[in-house]
PDB file of C-alpha atoms in Angstrom:
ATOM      1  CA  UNK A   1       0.000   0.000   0.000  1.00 52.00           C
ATOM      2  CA  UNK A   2       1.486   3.654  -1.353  1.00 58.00           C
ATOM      3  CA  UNK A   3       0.222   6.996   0.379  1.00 68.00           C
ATOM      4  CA  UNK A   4       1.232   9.372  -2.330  1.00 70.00           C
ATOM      5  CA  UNK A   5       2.584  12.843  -0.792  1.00 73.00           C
ATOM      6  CA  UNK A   6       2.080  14.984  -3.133  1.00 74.00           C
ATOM      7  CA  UNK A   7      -0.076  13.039  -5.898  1.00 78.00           C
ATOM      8  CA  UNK A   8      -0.757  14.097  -9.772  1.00 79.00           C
ATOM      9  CA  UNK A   9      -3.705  12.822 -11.626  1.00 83.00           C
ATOM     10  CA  UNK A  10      -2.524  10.953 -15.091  1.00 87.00           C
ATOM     11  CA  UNK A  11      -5.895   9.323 -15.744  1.00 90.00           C
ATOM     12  CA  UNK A  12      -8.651   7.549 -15.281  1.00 93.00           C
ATOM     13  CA  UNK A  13      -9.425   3.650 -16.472  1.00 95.00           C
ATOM     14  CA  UNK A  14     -13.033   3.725 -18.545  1.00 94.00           C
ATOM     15  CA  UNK A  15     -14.244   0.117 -19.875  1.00 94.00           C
ATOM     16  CA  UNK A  16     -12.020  -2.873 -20.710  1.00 94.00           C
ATOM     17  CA  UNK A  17     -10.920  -3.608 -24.184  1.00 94.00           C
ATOM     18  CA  UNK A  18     -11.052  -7.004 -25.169  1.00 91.00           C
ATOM     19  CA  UNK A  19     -10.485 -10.234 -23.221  1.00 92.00           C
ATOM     20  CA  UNK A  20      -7.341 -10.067 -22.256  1.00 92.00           C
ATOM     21  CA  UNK A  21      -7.624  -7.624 -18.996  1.00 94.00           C
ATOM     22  CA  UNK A  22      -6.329  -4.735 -21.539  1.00 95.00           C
ATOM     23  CA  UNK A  23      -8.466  -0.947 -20.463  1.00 96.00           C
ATOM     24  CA  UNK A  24      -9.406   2.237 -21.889  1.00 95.00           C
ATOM     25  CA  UNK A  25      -7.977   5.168 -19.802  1.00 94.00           C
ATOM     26  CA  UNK A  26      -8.240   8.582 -20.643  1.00 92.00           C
ATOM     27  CA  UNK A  27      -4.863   9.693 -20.139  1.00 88.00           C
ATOM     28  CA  UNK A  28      -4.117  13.154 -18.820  1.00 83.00           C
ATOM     29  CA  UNK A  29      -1.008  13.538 -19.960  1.00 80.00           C
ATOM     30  CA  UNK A  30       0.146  16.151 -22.366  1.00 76.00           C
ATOM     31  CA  UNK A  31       1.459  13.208 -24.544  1.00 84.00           C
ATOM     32  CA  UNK A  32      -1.214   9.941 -24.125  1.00 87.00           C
ATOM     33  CA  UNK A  33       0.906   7.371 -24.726  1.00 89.00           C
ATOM     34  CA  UNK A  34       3.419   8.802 -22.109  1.00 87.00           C
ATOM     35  CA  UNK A  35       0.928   7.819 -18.681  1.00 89.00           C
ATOM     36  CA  UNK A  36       3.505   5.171 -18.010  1.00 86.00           C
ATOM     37  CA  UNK A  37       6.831   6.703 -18.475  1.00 87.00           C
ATOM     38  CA  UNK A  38       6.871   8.038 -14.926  1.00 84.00           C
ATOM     39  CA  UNK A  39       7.164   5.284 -12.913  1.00 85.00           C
ATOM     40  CA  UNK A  40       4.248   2.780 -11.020  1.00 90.00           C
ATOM     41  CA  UNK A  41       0.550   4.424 -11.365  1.00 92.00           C
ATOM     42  CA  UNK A  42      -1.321   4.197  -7.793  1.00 90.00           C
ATOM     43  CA  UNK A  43      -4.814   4.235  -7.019  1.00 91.00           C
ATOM     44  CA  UNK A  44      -6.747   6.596  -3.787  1.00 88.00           C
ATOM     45  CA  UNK A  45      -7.055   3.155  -2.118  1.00 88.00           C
ATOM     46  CA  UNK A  46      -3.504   2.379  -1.691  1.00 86.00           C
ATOM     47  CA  UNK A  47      -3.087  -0.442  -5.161  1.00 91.00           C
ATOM     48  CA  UNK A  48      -0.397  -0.058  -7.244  1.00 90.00           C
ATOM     49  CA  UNK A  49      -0.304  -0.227 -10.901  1.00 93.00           C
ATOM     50  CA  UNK A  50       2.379  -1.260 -13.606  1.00 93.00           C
ATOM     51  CA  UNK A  51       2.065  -0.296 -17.052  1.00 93.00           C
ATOM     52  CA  UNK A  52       3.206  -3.574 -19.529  1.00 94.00           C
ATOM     53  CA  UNK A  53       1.649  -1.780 -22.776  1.00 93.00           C
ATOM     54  CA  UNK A  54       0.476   1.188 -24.143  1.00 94.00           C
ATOM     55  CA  UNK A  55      -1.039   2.037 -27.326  1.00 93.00           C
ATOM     56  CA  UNK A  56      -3.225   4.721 -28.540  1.00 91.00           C
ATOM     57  CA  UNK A  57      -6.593   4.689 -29.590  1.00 90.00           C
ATOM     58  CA  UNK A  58      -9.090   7.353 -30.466  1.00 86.00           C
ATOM     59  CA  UNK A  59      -9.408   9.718 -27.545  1.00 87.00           C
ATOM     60  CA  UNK A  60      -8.031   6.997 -25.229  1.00 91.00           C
ATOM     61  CA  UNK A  61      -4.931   4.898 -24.641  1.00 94.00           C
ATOM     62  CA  UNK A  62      -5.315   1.173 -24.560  1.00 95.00           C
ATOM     63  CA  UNK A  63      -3.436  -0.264 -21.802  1.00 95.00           C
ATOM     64  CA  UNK A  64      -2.218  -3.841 -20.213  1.00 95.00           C
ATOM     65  CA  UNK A  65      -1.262  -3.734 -16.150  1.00 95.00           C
ATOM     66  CA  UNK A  66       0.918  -6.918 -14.705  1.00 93.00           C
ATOM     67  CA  UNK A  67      -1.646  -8.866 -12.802  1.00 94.00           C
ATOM     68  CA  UNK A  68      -4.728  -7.861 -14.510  1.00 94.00           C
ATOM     69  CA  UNK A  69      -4.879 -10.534 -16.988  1.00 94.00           C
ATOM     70  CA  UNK A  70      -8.665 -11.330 -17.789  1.00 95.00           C
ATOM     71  CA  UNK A  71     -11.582  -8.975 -18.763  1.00 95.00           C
ATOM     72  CA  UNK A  72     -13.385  -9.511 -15.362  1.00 95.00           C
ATOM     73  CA  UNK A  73     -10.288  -8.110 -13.444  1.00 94.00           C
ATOM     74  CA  UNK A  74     -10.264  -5.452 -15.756  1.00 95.00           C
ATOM     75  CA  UNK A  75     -14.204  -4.464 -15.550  1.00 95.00           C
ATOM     76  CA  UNK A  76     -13.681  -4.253 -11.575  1.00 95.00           C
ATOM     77  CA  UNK A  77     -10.826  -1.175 -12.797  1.00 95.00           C
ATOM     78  CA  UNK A  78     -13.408   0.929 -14.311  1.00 95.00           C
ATOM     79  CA  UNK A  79     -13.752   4.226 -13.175  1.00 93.00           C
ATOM     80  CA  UNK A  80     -10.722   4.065 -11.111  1.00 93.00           C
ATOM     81  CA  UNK A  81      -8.325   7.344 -11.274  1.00 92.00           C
ATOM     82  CA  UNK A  82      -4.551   6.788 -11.720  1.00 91.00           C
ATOM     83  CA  UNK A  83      -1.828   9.079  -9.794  1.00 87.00           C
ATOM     84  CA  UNK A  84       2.014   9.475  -9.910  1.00 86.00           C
ATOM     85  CA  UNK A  85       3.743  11.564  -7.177  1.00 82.00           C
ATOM     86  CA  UNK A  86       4.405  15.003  -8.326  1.00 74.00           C
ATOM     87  CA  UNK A  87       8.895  14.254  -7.600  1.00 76.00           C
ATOM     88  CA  UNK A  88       8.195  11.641 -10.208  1.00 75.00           C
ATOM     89  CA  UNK A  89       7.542  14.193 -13.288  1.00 72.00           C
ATOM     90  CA  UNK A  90      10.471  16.059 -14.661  1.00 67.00           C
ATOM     91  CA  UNK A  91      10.122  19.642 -14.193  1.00 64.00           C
ATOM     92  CA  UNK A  92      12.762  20.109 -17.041  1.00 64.00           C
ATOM     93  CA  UNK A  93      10.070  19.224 -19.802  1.00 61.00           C
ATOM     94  CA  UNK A  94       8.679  22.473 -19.127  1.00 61.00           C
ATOM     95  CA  UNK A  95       8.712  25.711 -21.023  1.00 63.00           C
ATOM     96  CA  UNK A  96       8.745  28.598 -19.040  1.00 60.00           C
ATOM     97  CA  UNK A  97       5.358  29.722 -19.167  1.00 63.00           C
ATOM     98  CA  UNK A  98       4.007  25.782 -18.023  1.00 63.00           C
ATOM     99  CA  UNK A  99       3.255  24.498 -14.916  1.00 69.00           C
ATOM    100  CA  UNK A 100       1.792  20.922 -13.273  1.00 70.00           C
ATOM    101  CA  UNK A 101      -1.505  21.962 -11.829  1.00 74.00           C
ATOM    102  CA  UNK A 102      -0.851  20.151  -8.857  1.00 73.00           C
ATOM    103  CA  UNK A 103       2.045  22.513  -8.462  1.00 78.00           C
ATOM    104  CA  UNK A 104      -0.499  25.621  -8.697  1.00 84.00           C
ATOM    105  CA  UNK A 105      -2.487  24.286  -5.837  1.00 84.00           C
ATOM    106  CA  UNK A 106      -2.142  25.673  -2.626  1.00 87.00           C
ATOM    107  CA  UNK A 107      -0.601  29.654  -4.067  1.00 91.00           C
ATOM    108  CA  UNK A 108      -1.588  31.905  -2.490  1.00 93.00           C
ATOM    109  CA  UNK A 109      -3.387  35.071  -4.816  1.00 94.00           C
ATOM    110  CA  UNK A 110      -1.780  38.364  -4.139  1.00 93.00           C
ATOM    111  CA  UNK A 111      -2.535  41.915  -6.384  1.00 93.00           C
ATOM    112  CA  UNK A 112       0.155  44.410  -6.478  1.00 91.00           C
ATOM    113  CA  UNK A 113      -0.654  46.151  -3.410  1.00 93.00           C
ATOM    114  CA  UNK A 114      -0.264  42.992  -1.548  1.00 92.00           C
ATOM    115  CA  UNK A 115      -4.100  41.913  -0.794  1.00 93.00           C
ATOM    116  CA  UNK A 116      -4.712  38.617  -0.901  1.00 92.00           C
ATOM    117  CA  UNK A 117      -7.688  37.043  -2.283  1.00 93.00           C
ATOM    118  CA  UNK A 118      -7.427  33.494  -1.059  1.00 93.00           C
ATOM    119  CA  UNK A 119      -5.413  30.066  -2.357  1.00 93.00           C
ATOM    120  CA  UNK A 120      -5.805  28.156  -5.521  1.00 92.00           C
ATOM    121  CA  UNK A 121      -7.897  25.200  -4.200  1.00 89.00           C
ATOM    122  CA  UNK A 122      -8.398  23.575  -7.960  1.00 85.00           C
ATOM    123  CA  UNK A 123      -7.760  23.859 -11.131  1.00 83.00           C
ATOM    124  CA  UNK A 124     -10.456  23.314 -13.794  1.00 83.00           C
ATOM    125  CA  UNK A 125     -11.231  23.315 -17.921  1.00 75.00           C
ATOM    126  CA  UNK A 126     -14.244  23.009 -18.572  1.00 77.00           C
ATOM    127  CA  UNK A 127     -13.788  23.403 -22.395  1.00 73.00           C
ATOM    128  CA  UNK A 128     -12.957  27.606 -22.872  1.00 76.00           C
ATOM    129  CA  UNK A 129      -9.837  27.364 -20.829  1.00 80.00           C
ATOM    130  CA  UNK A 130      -8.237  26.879 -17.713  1.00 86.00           C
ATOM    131  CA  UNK A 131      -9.760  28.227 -14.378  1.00 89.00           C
ATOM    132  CA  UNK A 132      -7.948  28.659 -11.105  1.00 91.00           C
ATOM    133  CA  UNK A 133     -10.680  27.827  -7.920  1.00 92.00           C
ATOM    134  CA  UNK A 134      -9.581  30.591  -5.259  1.00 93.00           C
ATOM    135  CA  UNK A 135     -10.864  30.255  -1.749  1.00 92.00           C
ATOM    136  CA  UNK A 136     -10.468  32.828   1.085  1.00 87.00           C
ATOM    137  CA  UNK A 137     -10.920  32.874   4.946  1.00 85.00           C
ATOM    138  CA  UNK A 138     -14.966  33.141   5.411  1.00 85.00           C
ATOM    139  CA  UNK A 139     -15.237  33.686   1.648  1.00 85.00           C
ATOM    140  CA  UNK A 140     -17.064  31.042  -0.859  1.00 90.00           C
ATOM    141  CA  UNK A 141     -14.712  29.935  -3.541  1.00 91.00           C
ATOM    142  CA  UNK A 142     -14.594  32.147  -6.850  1.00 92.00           C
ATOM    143  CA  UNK A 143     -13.079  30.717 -10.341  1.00 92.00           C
ATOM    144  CA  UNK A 144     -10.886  33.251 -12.025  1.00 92.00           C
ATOM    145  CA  UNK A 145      -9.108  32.590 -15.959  1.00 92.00           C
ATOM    146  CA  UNK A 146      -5.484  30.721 -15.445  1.00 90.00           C
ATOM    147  CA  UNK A 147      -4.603  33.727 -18.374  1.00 88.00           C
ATOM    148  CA  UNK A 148      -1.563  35.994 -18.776  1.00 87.00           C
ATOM    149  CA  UNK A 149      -4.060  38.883 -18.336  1.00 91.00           C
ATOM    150  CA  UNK A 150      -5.589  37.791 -14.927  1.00 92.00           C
ATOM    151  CA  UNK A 151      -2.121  36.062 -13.559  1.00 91.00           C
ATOM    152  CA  UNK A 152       0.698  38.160 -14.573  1.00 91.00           C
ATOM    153  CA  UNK A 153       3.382  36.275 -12.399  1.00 90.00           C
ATOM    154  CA  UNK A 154       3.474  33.064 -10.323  1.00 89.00           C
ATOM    155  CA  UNK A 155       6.948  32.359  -7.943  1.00 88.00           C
ATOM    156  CA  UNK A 156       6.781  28.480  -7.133  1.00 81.00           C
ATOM    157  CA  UNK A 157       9.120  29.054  -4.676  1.00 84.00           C
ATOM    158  CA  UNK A 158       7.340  31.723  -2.233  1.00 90.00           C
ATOM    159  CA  UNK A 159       4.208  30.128  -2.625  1.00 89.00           C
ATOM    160  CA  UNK A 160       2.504  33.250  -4.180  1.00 92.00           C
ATOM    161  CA  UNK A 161       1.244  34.390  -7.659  1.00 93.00           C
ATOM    162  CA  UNK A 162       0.115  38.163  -8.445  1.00 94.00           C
ATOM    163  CA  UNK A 163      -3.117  38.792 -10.247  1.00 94.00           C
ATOM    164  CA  UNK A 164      -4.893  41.705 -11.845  1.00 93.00           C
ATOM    165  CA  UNK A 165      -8.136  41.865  -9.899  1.00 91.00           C
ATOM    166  CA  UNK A 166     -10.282  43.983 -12.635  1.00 91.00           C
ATOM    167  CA  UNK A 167      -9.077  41.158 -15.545  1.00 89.00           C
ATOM    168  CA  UNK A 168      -9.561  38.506 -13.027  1.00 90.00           C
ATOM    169  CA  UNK A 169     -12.988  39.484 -12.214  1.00 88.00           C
ATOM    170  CA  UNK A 170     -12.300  39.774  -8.465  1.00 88.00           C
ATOM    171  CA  UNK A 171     -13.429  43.394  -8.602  1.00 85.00           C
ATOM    172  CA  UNK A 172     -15.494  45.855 -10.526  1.00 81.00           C
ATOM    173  CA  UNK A 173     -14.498  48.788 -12.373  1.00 72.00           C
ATOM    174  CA  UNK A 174     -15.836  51.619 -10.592  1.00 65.00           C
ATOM    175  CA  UNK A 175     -15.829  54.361 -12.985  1.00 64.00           C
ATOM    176  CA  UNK A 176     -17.569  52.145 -15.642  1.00 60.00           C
ATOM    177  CA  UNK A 177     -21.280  52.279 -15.617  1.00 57.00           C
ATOM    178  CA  UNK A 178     -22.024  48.280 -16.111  1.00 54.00           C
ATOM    179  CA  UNK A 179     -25.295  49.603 -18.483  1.00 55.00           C
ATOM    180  CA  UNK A 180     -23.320  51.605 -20.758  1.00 55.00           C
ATOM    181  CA  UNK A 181     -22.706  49.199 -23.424  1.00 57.00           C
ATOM    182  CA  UNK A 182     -26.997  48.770 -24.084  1.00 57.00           C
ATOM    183  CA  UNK A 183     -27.304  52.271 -23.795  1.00 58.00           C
ATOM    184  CA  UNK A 184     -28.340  53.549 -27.153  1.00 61.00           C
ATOM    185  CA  UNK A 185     -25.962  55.802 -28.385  1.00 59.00           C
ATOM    186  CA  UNK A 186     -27.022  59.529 -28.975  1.00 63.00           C
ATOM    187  CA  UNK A 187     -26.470  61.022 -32.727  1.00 62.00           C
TER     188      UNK A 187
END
C-alpha cells in the first residue's frame, strides 16, 4: 500500500478492451501514450499499478497492467483514477510559461498592493480554458481565468502568484457604468 505525498492525476481507467484484462484510460497527460513513463501508477485506495503496454486509440490509450490478466479483473478497474507523485515528473520538460496543476495548488493570490484574495484550491477546464478555484478565509470559492491577463506572475518558490483583480474578475471597475454598453448611443 502507497500513500502518495504529493499526488498528480494521469488518468482515469473507462471500460475494458477485449479479453485479455487490456483498459481504456483517458490519459491526462500532455502526450497519451506517455501515462507510463513516470514510474508505477497508484490508485486513492492504496493499489499499485504497472504499465506492460500502451497504445493509442481514439481519444483513449489502450493499456495492459501486470496482474490484470482477464476482462473480469479489468471491468472491476473501471472508473478508477490513476496518480504518480508530483517528484516523479520532470520539471525540465517544461517551457517557461508551463506548470503541473498540482504545483499551482495551494498559491496563495496576491494583487500588487499585496491583498490577498485566497489560495488556488483547484484547477479546472471546462472546455474555454483553464480556471484557477480561489478560496479565502470566510469567503465562498470564486473561479478566475489561469490567463496571462488575470495572472501576470506566479513564484513556485514563495508560494505566491500576483493577479490583476479587474481582468480577473475579483473586482469591478468603478468608474464604468455596467449599463453603458446597451445604452443607445445619442447622434
Amino acid at each position: 500500500m502507497t500513500k502518495l505525498n504529493n499526488p498528480v492525476l494521469m488518468g482515469t481507467i473507462g471500460a475494458a478492451q477485449g479479453l485479455r484484462g487490456e483498459v481504456r484510460v483517458k490519459s491526462f497527460a500532455a502526450e497519451p501514450a506517455a501515462i507510463g513513463d513516470y514510474g508505477h501508477l497508484h490508485a486513492e485506495d492504496g493499489r499499485s499499478f504497472e504499465v506492460l503496454e500502451v497504445r493509442e486509440a481514439k481519444n483513449v490509450v489502450i493499456v495492459r497492467f501486470r496482474g490484470i490478466n482477464d476482462r473480469n479483473a479489468a471491468e472491476a478497474l473501471n472508473g478508477l483514477d490513476l496518480y504518480v507523485e508530483r517528484d516523479n515528473l520532470p520539471d525540465d520538460d517544461l517551457d517557461e510559461d508551463e506548470f503541473f496543476y498540482a504545483d499551482l495548488e495551494g498559491l496563495e493570490a496576491f494583487d500588487g498592493e499585496g491583498k490577498s484574495y485566497g489560495t488556488v484550491t483547484g484547477v479546472f477546464d471546462f472546455g474555454a480554458g483553464d480556471l484557477l478555484e480561489l478560496k479565502g478565509p470566510g469567503k465562498r470559492p470564486v473561479l478566475i481565468p489561469f490567463s496571462e491577463w488575470s495572472v501576470l506572475e506566479i513564484d513556485l518558490e514563495a508560494g505566491t502568484m500576483l493577479v490583476d483583480p479587474l481582468a480577473a474578475g475579483l473586482v469591478d471597475d468603478k468608474d464604468e457604468d455596467p449599463s453603458a454598453p446597451f445604452k443607445p448611443k445619442k447622434k
